[in-house]
Short mmCIF file of C-alpha atoms in Angstrom, two decimals:
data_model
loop_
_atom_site.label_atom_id
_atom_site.label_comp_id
_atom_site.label_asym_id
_atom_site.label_seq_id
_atom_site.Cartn_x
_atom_site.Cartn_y
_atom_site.Cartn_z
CA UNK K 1 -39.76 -158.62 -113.46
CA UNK K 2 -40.94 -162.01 -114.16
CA UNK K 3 -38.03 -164.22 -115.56
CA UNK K 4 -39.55 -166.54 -118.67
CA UNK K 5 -39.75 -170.20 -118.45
CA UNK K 6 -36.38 -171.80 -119.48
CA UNK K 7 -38.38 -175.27 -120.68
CA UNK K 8 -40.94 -176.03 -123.37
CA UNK K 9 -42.29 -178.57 -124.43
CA UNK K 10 -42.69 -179.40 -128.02
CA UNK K 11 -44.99 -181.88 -129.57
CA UNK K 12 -44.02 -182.92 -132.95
CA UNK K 13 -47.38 -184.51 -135.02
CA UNK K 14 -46.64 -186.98 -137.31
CA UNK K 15 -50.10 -187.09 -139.07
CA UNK K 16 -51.04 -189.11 -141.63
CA UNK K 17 -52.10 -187.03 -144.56
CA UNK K 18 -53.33 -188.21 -147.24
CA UNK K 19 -54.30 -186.57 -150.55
CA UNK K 20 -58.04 -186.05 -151.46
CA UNK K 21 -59.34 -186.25 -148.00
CA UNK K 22 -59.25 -182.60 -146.61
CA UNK K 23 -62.24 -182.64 -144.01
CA UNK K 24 -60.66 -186.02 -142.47
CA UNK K 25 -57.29 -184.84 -142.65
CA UNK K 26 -58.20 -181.65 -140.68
CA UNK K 27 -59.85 -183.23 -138.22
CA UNK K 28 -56.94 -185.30 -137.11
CA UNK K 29 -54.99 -182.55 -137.24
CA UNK K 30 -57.05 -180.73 -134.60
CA UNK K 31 -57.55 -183.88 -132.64
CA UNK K 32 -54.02 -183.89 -132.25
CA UNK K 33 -53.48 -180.27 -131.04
CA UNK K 34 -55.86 -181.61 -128.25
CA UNK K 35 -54.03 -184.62 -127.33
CA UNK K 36 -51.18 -182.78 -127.12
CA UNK K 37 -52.47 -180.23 -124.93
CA UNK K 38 -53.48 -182.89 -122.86
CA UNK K 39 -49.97 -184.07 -123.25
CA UNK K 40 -48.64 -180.78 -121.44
CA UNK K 41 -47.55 -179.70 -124.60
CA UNK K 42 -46.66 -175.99 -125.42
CA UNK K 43 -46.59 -176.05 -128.56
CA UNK K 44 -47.85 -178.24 -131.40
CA UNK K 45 -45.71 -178.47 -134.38
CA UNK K 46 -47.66 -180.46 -137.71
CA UNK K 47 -46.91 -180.72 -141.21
CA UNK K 48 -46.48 -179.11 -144.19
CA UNK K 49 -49.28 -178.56 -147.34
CA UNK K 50 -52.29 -178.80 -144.53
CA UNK K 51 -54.61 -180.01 -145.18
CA UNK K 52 -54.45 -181.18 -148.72
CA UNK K 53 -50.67 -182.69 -148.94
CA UNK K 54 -47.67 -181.50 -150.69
CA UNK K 55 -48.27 -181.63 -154.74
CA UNK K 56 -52.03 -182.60 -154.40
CA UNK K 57 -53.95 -182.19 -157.25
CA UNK K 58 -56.50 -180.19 -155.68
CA UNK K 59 -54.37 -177.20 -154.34
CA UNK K 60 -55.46 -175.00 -157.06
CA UNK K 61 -59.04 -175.81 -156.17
CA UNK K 62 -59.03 -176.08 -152.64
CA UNK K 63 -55.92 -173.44 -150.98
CA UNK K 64 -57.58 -170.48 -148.51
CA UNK K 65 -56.64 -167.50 -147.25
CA UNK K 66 -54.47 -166.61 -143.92
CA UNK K 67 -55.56 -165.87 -141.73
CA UNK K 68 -59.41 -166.28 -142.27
CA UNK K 69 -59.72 -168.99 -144.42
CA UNK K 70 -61.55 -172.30 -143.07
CA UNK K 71 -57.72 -174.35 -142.44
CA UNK K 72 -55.92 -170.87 -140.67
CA UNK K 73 -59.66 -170.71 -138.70
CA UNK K 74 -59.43 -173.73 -137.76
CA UNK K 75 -56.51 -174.03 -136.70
CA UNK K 76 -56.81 -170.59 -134.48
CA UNK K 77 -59.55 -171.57 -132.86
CA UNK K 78 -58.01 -175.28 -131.83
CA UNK K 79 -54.91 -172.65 -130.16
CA UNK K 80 -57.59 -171.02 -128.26
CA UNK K 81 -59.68 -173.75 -127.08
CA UNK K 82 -56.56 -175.78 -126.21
CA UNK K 83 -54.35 -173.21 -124.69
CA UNK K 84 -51.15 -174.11 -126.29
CA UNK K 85 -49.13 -172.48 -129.43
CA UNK K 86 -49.95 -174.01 -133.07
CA UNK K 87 -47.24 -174.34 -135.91
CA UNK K 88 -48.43 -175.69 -139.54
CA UNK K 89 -48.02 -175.63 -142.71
CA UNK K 90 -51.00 -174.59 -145.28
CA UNK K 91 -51.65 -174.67 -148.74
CA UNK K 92 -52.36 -171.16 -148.79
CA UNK K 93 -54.84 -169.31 -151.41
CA UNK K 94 -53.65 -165.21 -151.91
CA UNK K 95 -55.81 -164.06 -154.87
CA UNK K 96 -54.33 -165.61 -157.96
CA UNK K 97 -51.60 -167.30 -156.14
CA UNK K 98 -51.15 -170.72 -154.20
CA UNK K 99 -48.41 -170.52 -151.53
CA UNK K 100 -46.92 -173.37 -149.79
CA UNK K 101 -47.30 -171.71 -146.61
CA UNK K 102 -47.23 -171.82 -142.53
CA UNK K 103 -48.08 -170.40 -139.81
CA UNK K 104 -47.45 -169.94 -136.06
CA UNK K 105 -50.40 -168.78 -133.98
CA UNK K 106 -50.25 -168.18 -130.12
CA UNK K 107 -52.59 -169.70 -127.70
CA UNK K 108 -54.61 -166.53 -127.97
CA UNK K 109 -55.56 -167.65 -131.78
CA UNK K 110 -53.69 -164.89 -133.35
CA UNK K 111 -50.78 -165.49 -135.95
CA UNK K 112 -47.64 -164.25 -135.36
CA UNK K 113 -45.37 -165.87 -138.02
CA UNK K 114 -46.92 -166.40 -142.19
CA UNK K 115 -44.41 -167.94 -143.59
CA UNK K 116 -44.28 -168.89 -147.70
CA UNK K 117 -41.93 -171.61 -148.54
CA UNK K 118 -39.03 -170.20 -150.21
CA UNK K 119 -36.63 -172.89 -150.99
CA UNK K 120 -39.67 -174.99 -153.08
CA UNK K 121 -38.15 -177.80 -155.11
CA UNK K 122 -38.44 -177.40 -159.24
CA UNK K 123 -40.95 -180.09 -159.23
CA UNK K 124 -43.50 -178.15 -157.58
CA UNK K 125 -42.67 -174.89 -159.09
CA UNK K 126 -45.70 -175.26 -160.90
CA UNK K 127 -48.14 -175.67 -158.11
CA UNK K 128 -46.95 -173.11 -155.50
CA UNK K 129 -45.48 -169.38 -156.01
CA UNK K 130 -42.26 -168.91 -154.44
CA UNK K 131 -42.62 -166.78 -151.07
CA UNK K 132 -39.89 -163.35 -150.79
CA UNK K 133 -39.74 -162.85 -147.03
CA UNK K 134 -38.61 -164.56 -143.18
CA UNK K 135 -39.51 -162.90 -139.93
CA UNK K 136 -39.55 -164.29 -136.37
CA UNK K 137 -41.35 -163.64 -133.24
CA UNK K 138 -41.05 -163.41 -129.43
CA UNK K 139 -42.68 -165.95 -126.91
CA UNK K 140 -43.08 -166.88 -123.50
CA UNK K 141 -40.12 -169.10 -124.13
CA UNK K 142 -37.39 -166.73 -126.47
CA UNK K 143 -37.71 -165.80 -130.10
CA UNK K 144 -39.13 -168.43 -132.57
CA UNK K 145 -38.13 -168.76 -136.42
CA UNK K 146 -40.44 -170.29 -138.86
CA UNK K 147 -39.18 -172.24 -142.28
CA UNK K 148 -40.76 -175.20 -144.47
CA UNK K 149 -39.16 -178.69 -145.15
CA UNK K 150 -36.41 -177.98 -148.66
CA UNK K 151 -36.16 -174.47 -146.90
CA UNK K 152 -33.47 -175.92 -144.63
CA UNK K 153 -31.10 -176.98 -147.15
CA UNK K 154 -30.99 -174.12 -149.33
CA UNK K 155 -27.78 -173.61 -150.20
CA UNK K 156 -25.37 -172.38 -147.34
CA UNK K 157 -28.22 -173.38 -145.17
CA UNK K 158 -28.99 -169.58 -145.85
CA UNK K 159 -32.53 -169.84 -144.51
CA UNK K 160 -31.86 -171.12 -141.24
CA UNK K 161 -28.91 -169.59 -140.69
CA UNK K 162 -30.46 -165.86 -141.71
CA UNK K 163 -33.93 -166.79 -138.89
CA UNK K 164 -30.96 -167.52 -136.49
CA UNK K 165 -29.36 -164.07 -136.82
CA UNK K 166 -32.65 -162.54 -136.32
CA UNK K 167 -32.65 -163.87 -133.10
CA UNK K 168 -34.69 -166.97 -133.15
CA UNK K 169 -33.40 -169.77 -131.01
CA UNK K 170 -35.68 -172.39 -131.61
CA UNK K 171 -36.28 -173.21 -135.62
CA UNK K 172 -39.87 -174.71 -136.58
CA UNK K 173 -40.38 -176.38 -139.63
CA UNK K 174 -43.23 -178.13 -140.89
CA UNK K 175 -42.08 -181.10 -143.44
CA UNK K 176 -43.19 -183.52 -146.01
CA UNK K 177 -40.58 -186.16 -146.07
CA UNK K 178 -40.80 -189.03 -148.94
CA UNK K 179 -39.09 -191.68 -150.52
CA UNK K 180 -39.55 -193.65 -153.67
CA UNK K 181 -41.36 -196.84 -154.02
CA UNK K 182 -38.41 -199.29 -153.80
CA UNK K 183 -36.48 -197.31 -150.69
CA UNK K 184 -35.12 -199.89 -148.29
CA UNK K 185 -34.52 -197.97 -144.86
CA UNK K 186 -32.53 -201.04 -143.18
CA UNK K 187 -30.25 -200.43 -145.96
CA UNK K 188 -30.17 -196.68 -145.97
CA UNK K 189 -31.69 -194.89 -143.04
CA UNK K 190 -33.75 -192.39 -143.47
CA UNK K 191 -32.82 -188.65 -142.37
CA UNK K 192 -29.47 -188.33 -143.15
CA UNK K 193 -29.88 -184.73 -145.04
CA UNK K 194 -31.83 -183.52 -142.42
CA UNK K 195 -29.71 -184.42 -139.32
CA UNK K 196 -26.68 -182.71 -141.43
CA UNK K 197 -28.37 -179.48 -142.37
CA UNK K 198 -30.03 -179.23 -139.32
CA UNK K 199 -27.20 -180.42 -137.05
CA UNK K 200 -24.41 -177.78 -138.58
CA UNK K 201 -26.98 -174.89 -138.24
CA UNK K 202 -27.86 -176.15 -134.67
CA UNK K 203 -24.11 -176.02 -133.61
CA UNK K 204 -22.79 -173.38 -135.51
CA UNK K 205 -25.50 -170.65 -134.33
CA UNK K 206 -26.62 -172.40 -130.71
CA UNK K 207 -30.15 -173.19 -131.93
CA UNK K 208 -32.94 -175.98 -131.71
CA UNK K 209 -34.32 -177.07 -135.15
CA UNK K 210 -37.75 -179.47 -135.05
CA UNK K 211 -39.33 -180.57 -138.46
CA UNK K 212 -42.25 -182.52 -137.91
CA UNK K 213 -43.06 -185.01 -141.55
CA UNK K 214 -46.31 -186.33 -142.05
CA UNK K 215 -46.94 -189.96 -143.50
CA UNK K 216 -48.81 -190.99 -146.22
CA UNK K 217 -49.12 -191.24 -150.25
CA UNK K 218 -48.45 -188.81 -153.13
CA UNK K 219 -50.64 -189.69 -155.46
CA UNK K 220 -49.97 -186.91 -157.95
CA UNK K 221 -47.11 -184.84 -159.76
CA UNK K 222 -43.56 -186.06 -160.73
CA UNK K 223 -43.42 -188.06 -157.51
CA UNK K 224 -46.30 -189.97 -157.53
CA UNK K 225 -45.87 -193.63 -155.57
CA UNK K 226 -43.69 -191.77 -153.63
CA UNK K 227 -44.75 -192.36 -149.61
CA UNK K 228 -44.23 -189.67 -146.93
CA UNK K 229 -42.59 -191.82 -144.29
CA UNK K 230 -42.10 -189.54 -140.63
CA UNK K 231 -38.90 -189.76 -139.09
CA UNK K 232 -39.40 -186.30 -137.81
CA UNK K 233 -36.34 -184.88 -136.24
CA UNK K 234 -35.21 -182.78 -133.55
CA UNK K 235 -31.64 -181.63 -133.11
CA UNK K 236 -30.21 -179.86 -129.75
CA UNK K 237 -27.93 -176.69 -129.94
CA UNK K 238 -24.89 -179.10 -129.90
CA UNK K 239 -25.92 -180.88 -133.24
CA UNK K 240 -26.97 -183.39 -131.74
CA UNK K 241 -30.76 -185.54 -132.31
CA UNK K 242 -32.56 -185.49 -129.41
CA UNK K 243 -35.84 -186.94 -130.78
CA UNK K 244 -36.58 -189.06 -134.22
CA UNK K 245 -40.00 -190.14 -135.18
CA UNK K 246 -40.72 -193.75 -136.73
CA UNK K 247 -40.19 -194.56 -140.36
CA UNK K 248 -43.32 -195.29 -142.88
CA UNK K 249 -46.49 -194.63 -144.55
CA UNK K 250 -48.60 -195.30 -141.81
CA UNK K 251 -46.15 -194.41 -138.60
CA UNK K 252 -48.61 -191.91 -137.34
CA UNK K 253 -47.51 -190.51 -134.39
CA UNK K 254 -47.17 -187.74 -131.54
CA UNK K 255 -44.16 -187.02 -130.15
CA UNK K 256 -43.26 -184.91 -127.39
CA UNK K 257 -39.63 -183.96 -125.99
CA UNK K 258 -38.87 -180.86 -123.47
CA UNK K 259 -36.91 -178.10 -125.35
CA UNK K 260 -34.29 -176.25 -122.64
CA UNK K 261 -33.99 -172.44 -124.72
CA UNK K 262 -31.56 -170.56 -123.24
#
């Protein structure tokens, strides 16, 4: 029996998205599933609200279908031609409803997690249905969970917690992290929330959690002028941040870090 490989390793893309610009957005996105594979990564973990941004004012307009739509397409075919595992979040069109969705696809092109954000702050309740459902999947490297960003702190950490009693040992999460116009982060560092929620589901159920934040303006909704600013995060099994991307509107990045999944 062949024993299954004990590392992975994870690239985390900290694109720049920004809203309004779908065909340029998307292809960075791909370009960086390619540099990553080029990377020796595994498996690419981007952003949440692909490729539109969280609360654009297109999403109505614009949101397709998973797993045929032009952004899920896409996507599947970059797994293929790449040879690595994709995780991202779209704005996802299902007849009448927009979803703030995600998916995981293998390197094969085929989806094996659709996930619809579930946790959804109230200021976007307007723009995306609320999704009713969490599954996981098996891998080369153990069973992987899918979530989205405000997911993770639902009360209780329910979400998480619930994906890591099904079994999933390392938690993906695609993320739009922002902060107001006047947020000084030499004053009050960014990521605090996330390393808590993250770090007490990491050590209380012996998991890895990676979000992965793009950068870039919202330019529409309740927090317009806001800025999505990075500092994607991922936290080891003992609660403890093993990787943190740069802070600001234009730290576009690509991080990798090996992943040990016992």
């Amino acid at each position: 029996m062949t024993s299954r490989p004990t590392h992975l390793r994870l690239a985390l893309a900290q694109l720049r998205i920004v809203p309004g610009e779908r065909e340029a957005t998307l292809a960075r996105a791909l370009a960086r599933i390619d540099e990553a594979a080029a990377a020796g990564a595994d498996l690419v973990l981007l952003p949440e609200a692909l490729p539109l941004g969280w609360m654009a004012p297109d999403s109505a307009r614009l949101a397709d279908a998973i797993p045929d739509g032009p952004t899920c397409a896409a996507f599947r075919a970059a797994a293929r031609r790449a040879g690595v595992w994709v995780c991202s979040g779209i704005v996802e069109r299902a007849e009448a409803a927009v979803y703030n969705a995600a998916v995981l696809i293998d390197d094969t092109g085929v989806v094996r997690l659709h996930h619809r954000k579930i946790n959804e702050l109230d200021i976007a309740a307007g723009t995306y249905a609320r999704g009713d459902r969490l599954g996981v999947t098996e891998s080369p490297w153990g069973r992987l969970g899918l979530l989205i960003c405000a997911d993770a702190f639902a009360e209780g950490e329910v979400i998480s917690r619930t994906l890591a009693r099904m079994g999933a040992r390392l938690l993906l999460s695609p993320c739009a992290w922002a902060v107001p116009p006047d947020h000084d982060n030499a004053a009050t560092p960014y990521g605090e929330l996330w390393r808590r929620c993250y770090g007490a589901v990491a050590r209380d159920e012996h998991v890895w959690v990676a979000g992965a934040s793009n950068v870039g303006p919202i330019t529409a909704g309740a927090w317009a002028g806001h800025a999505c600013i990075g500092c994607s995060l991922v936290v080891a099994p003992s609660g403890t941040s093993v990787l943190q991307g740069p802070y600001g509107a234009d730290a576009d990045a690509l991080l990798l870090v090996d992943v040990a999944i016992d």
